[in-house]
Coordinates of C-alpha atoms in Angstrom, one line a residue:
M1 CA 6.2 -9.0 46.9
P2 CA 3.2 -10.5 45.2
Q3 CA 3.0 -14.2 44.7
G4 CA 2.8 -15.8 41.2
G5 CA -1.0 -16.5 41.7
D6 CA -1.6 -12.9 42.8
F7 CA 0.3 -11.6 39.9
M8 CA -1.7 -13.7 37.5
R9 CA -5.0 -12.5 39.0
V10 CA -3.9 -8.8 38.8
K11 CA -2.8 -9.4 35.2
S12 CA -6.2 -11.0 34.4
V13 CA -8.1 -8.1 35.9
L14 CA -6.0 -5.6 34.0
F15 CA -6.6 -7.5 30.8
S16 CA -10.3 -7.6 31.4
I17 CA -10.3 -3.8 31.9
L18 CA -8.3 -3.3 28.7
Q19 CA -10.8 -5.5 26.8
T20 CA -14.0 -4.0 28.4
L21 CA -13.4 -0.3 28.4
P22 CA -13.3 0.2 24.6
K23 CA -16.7 -1.5 24.5
V24 CA -18.2 1.2 26.8
S25 CA -16.4 4.1 25.1
G26 CA -19.6 6.1 25.1
I27 CA -19.6 6.2 28.9
V28 CA -16.0 7.3 29.0
I29 CA -16.6 10.1 26.4
I30 CA -19.7 11.3 28.3
I31 CA -17.7 11.5 31.5
F32 CA -15.0 13.6 29.8
S33 CA -17.6 15.8 28.1
V34 CA -19.4 16.5 31.4
L35 CA -16.0 17.2 33.0
G36 CA -15.2 19.6 30.2
F37 CA -18.5 21.4 30.5
F38 CA -18.3 21.9 34.3
E39 CA -14.5 22.2 34.6
P40 CA -13.4 23.6 31.2
K41 CA -9.8 24.5 32.3
S42 CA -9.1 20.8 33.2
L43 CA -9.3 19.8 29.5
T44 CA -9.1 22.9 27.3
W45 CA -5.3 22.7 27.4
A46 CA -5.6 19.8 24.8
V47 CA -7.4 21.9 22.1
P48 CA -4.2 22.9 20.3
Y49 CA -3.0 19.3 20.2
V50 CA -6.2 17.9 18.6
P51 CA -4.4 17.1 15.2
Y52 CA -1.6 15.3 17.0
L53 CA -4.0 13.4 19.2
L54 CA -5.9 12.2 16.1
A55 CA -2.6 11.1 14.5
F56 CA -1.9 9.0 17.6
I57 CA -5.3 7.3 17.2
M58 CA -4.6 6.6 13.5
F59 CA -1.2 5.2 14.4
G60 CA -3.0 2.8 16.8
M61 CA -5.3 1.8 14.0
G62 CA -2.3 1.1 11.8
L63 CA -0.8 -1.2 14.4
T64 CA -3.8 -3.5 14.0
I65 CA -3.5 -3.6 10.2
S66 CA -1.3 -6.0 8.2
P67 CA -0.6 -5.9 4.5
E68 CA -3.0 -8.8 4.1
D69 CA -5.9 -6.6 5.4
F70 CA -5.6 -4.5 2.2
K71 CA -6.2 -7.6 0.2
K72 CA -9.4 -8.3 2.2
V73 CA -10.8 -5.0 0.9
L74 CA -10.7 -6.5 -2.6
Q75 CA -12.3 -9.7 -1.6
H76 CA -15.7 -8.0 -1.0
P77 CA -15.6 -5.2 -3.6
R78 CA -19.4 -4.9 -3.9
D79 CA -20.1 -4.7 -0.2
V80 CA -17.2 -2.4 0.5
F81 CA -18.1 -0.1 -2.4
L82 CA -21.7 0.1 -1.1
G83 CA -20.5 1.1 2.3
M84 CA -18.2 3.7 0.9
L85 CA -20.8 5.1 -1.5
L86 CA -23.3 5.5 1.4
Q87 CA -20.6 6.9 3.6
Y88 CA -19.6 9.7 1.2
S89 CA -23.0 10.4 -0.2
I90 CA -25.7 10.0 2.4
M91 CA -23.9 11.5 5.4
P92 CA -22.8 14.7 3.6
L93 CA -26.2 15.1 2.0
V94 CA -28.0 14.6 5.3
A95 CA -25.7 17.1 6.9
V96 CA -26.5 19.7 4.2
G97 CA -30.2 19.0 4.5
I98 CA -30.1 19.4 8.3
C99 CA -28.2 22.7 8.0
H100 CA -30.9 24.1 5.6
V101 CA -33.9 22.7 7.5
F102 CA -32.8 24.1 10.9
K103 CA -31.1 27.2 9.3
L104 CA -27.9 26.6 11.2
P105 CA -25.5 29.6 11.5
P106 CA -22.4 29.2 9.3
E107 CA -20.0 28.2 12.2
L108 CA -22.2 25.3 13.2
A109 CA -23.2 24.4 9.6
I110 CA -19.5 24.0 8.8
G111 CA -19.0 21.7 11.8
V112 CA -22.0 19.5 10.9
I113 CA -20.8 19.2 7.2
L114 CA -17.3 18.4 8.3
V115 CA -18.6 15.4 10.3
G116 CA -20.8 14.3 7.3
C117 CA -17.8 14.4 5.0
A118 CA -15.5 12.3 7.3
P119 CA -14.7 8.6 6.7
G120 CA -15.9 5.9 8.9
G121 CA -14.6 5.7 12.5
T122 CA -12.7 2.8 14.1
A123 CA -15.4 2.7 16.8
S124 CA -17.7 1.2 14.2
N125 CA -15.6 -2.0 14.2
V126 CA -16.0 -2.4 18.0
M127 CA -19.8 -1.8 17.7
T128 CA -20.1 -4.3 14.8
F129 CA -18.3 -6.9 16.9
I130 CA -20.7 -6.3 19.8
G131 CA -23.6 -6.5 17.5
R132 CA -22.4 -9.8 16.0
G133 CA -22.1 -8.2 12.6
N134 CA -19.6 -8.9 9.9
V135 CA -16.4 -7.5 11.5
A136 CA -14.2 -8.2 8.5
L137 CA -16.5 -6.2 6.3
S138 CA -16.6 -3.4 8.9
V139 CA -12.8 -3.2 9.1
S140 CA -12.6 -3.3 5.3
M141 CA -15.1 -0.4 4.9
T142 CA -13.3 1.7 7.5
L143 CA -10.0 1.0 5.9
A144 CA -11.2 1.8 2.4
S145 CA -13.0 5.0 3.3
T146 CA -9.9 6.1 5.3
I147 CA -7.6 5.4 2.4
V148 CA -9.6 7.7 0.0
S149 CA -10.3 10.3 2.7
P150 CA -7.4 12.6 1.7
L151 CA -9.1 13.1 -1.7
L152 CA -12.8 12.8 -1.0
T153 CA -13.1 14.5 2.4
P154 CA -11.6 17.8 1.4
V155 CA -13.4 17.8 -2.0
L156 CA -16.8 17.1 -0.4
I157 CA -16.1 19.8 2.3
Y158 CA -15.4 22.3 -0.5
V159 CA -18.5 21.3 -2.5
F160 CA -20.9 21.5 0.5
A161 CA -19.3 24.1 2.8
G162 CA -17.5 26.3 0.3
N163 CA -20.3 28.8 0.3
Y164 CA -19.8 29.3 4.0
V165 CA -16.1 30.1 4.1
N166 CA -13.0 30.2 1.9
M167 CA -10.7 27.2 2.1
S168 CA -7.7 25.6 0.4
V169 CA -8.5 22.0 -0.8
P170 CA -4.8 21.1 -1.4
A171 CA -3.8 22.3 2.1
M172 CA -6.7 20.3 3.6
M173 CA -5.6 17.2 1.6
L174 CA -2.1 17.5 3.0
S175 CA -3.5 17.8 6.5
V176 CA -5.5 14.6 6.1
V177 CA -2.5 12.8 4.8
Q178 CA -0.5 14.0 7.8
M179 CA -3.1 13.3 10.4
V180 CA -4.5 10.0 9.0
I181 CA -2.5 8.3 6.2
A182 CA 1.1 8.8 7.4
P183 CA 0.4 7.6 11.0
I184 CA -1.5 4.5 9.7
I185 CA 1.4 3.6 7.3
L186 CA 3.8 4.0 10.2
G187 CA 1.7 1.7 12.3
V188 CA 1.4 -0.9 9.5
V189 CA 5.2 -0.9 9.0
L190 CA 5.8 -1.3 12.7
N191 CA 3.2 -4.1 12.8
K192 CA 5.0 -5.9 10.0
Y193 CA 8.6 -5.5 11.0
C194 CA 8.4 -5.2 14.8
K195 CA 5.9 -7.8 15.8
N196 CA 6.8 -8.0 19.5
I197 CA 6.5 -4.2 19.9
S198 CA 3.3 -3.9 17.9
K199 CA 1.7 -6.9 19.7
A200 CA 2.4 -5.3 23.1
A201 CA 1.2 -1.9 21.9
T202 CA -2.1 -3.2 20.4
T203 CA -3.1 -4.6 23.8
V204 CA -3.3 -1.1 25.3
M205 CA -3.9 1.0 22.2
P206 CA -7.7 0.5 22.1
L207 CA -7.9 1.8 25.6
C208 CA -5.6 4.7 24.9
S209 CA -7.7 5.6 21.8
V210 CA -10.9 5.7 23.9
F211 CA -9.3 8.1 26.3
V212 CA -7.8 10.2 23.6
I213 CA -11.1 10.5 21.7
A214 CA -12.7 11.3 25.1
L215 CA -10.1 14.0 25.7
I216 CA -10.7 15.6 22.3
A217 CA -14.4 15.7 22.9
G218 CA -14.1 17.0 26.5
A219 CA -11.6 19.7 25.4
I220 CA -13.8 21.0 22.6
V221 CA -16.9 20.9 24.9
G222 CA -15.0 22.8 27.5
K223 CA -13.9 25.4 25.1
N224 CA -17.5 26.0 24.0
A225 CA -19.2 25.4 27.3
E226 CA -20.8 28.9 27.3
H227 CA -22.3 28.3 23.8
L228 CA -23.6 24.9 24.9
M229 CA -25.5 26.5 27.8
H230 CA -27.5 28.4 25.2
A231 CA -27.9 25.9 22.3
G232 CA -26.8 22.6 23.9
L233 CA -30.0 20.6 23.6
F234 CA -30.8 21.9 20.2
L235 CA -27.3 21.1 18.8
I236 CA -27.3 17.7 20.4
G237 CA -30.6 17.0 18.7
V238 CA -29.2 18.1 15.4
V239 CA -26.1 15.8 15.8
L240 CA -28.2 12.9 17.0
L241 CA -30.6 13.2 14.0
H242 CA -27.6 13.2 11.6
N243 CA -26.2 10.1 13.3
L244 CA -29.6 8.2 13.4
L245 CA -30.5 9.0 9.8
G246 CA -27.1 7.7 8.7
M247 CA -27.7 4.4 10.5
F248 CA -31.3 4.2 9.3
V249 CA -30.4 4.8 5.6
G250 CA -27.5 2.3 5.9
W251 CA -29.9 -0.3 7.2
L252 CA -32.6 0.5 4.7
V253 CA -30.3 0.3 1.6
S254 CA -28.7 -2.9 3.0
R255 CA -32.1 -4.5 3.2
L256 CA -33.1 -3.3 -0.2
V257 CA -30.1 -4.9 -1.8
H258 CA -30.7 -8.1 0.3
L259 CA -27.5 -8.1 2.3
D260 CA -27.1 -10.8 5.0
Y261 CA -28.1 -9.9 8.5
D262 CA -24.5 -9.6 9.7
K263 CA -23.5 -7.5 6.7
T264 CA -26.5 -5.2 7.2
T265 CA -25.4 -4.7 10.8
A266 CA -21.9 -3.8 9.7
V267 CA -23.0 -1.3 6.9
S268 CA -25.6 0.4 9.2
I269 CA -23.1 1.0 11.9
E270 CA -20.3 2.0 9.5
V271 CA -22.4 4.6 7.7
G272 CA -23.8 6.2 10.9
M273 CA -20.5 6.3 12.9
Q274 CA -18.0 8.9 11.5
N275 CA -14.4 9.7 12.2
S276 CA -15.4 12.7 14.3
G277 CA -11.8 13.1 15.5
L278 CA -10.8 13.8 11.9
A279 CA -13.6 16.4 11.6
A280 CA -12.4 18.0 14.8
G281 CA -8.8 18.0 13.6
I282 CA -9.7 19.6 10.2
A283 CA -11.8 22.2 12.0
A284 CA -9.0 23.1 14.4
L285 CA -6.5 23.4 11.5
H286 CA -8.5 25.0 8.7
F287 CA -11.4 26.8 10.4
A288 CA -9.7 28.4 13.4
T289 CA -11.7 31.7 12.7
N290 CA -14.9 29.7 13.3
P291 CA -14.4 28.6 16.9
L292 CA -17.8 26.7 17.0
A293 CA -16.9 24.5 14.0
P294 CA -15.3 21.6 16.1
L295 CA -18.3 21.5 18.4
P296 CA -20.6 19.2 16.3
A297 CA -17.7 16.8 15.9
A298 CA -17.2 16.6 19.7
L299 CA -20.9 16.1 20.3
F300 CA -21.0 13.5 17.5
S301 CA -18.3 11.5 19.4
V302 CA -20.7 11.3 22.3
C303 CA -23.9 10.6 20.4
H304 CA -22.6 8.0 17.9
N305 CA -21.0 5.9 20.7
V306 CA -24.2 5.9 22.7
T307 CA -26.5 5.1 19.7
G308 CA -24.0 2.7 18.3
S309 CA -24.0 0.7 21.6
V310 CA -27.8 0.7 21.7
F311 CA -28.1 -0.4 18.0
A312 CA -25.4 -3.0 18.5
G313 CA -27.2 -4.4 21.5
L314 CA -30.5 -4.7 19.5
R315 CA -28.7 -6.3 16.5
R316 CA -26.9 -8.8 18.8
R317 CA -30.2 -9.8 20.4
G318 CA -31.7 -10.2 16.9
S319 CA -28.8 -12.3 15.8
L320 CA -29.0 -14.6 18.8
Q321 CA -32.8 -15.0 18.2
R322 CA -32.2 -15.9 14.6
Q323 CA -29.6 -18.4 15.6
L324 CA -31.9 -20.0 18.1
R325 CA -34.7 -20.3 15.5
E326 CA -32.2 -22.0 13.1
D327 CA -31.0 -24.4 15.8
A328 CA -34.6 -25.3 16.6
K329 CA -35.3 -26.4 13.0

């Protein structure tokens, strides 16, 4: 039987793992994607459950939110609105532009546009923290874009992808409510009225969310492994371009409107990092006749975590250098 000191050391190691793994989510997602590519059957069983897996992730997000967090959204209306405006304008427009420039076939074009029309992803909050950005602003922007996603995401998909395929906007709105809003509300309620349970759950939920996102990405990659062998590098390049352009425009506009360094970091990361899980869920539910539609979302999960980590590292270094210069004055 382990002694008290041994137990505390094991507990400390486990806690460190729980804290560290979400910060290297890109590596975990890459591992699962590679596994899905070379051993598809090990992960493709999860494809039918993508909407439920996304709901689980959103429930975990809700567990970290308190009613007071909704008030924070109103405390920085200008900055939050700027982030949302860029999120729901730049990313869809860049997606459409990429589809036209590279003449993507309808199935892939739908997938790229789905990613562009999604709200911000929770991974952006982690990357903003790593990059010493304004975490409160990042969380507020993610929360705000998620709240309006049942309306804006389906409408934008209809506007930009309606020429590729017939779709039902009301049905899509209901799906987003079921996959995103309802689980978040459930998590918020549990956080408010069952503090002990929510506190214990939030310790492991970030780690669980990383593995669930990785599972979604790996399952979709596995399902489309054969297609990736033919167009893998090209499609990765397209998705990477979409992601990087989003970050760049977010950074550029933030500089043009003279946001602080930490807010610029938050906006740049928020705009470039999408809720690719939601895009995959919508593709699975509403574009089942287009089997390649979820693939850009899966690849985006890989790309935006890798680029987000690199960008966050650069911004963190810049923030530390700025602090050193100020301390030297």
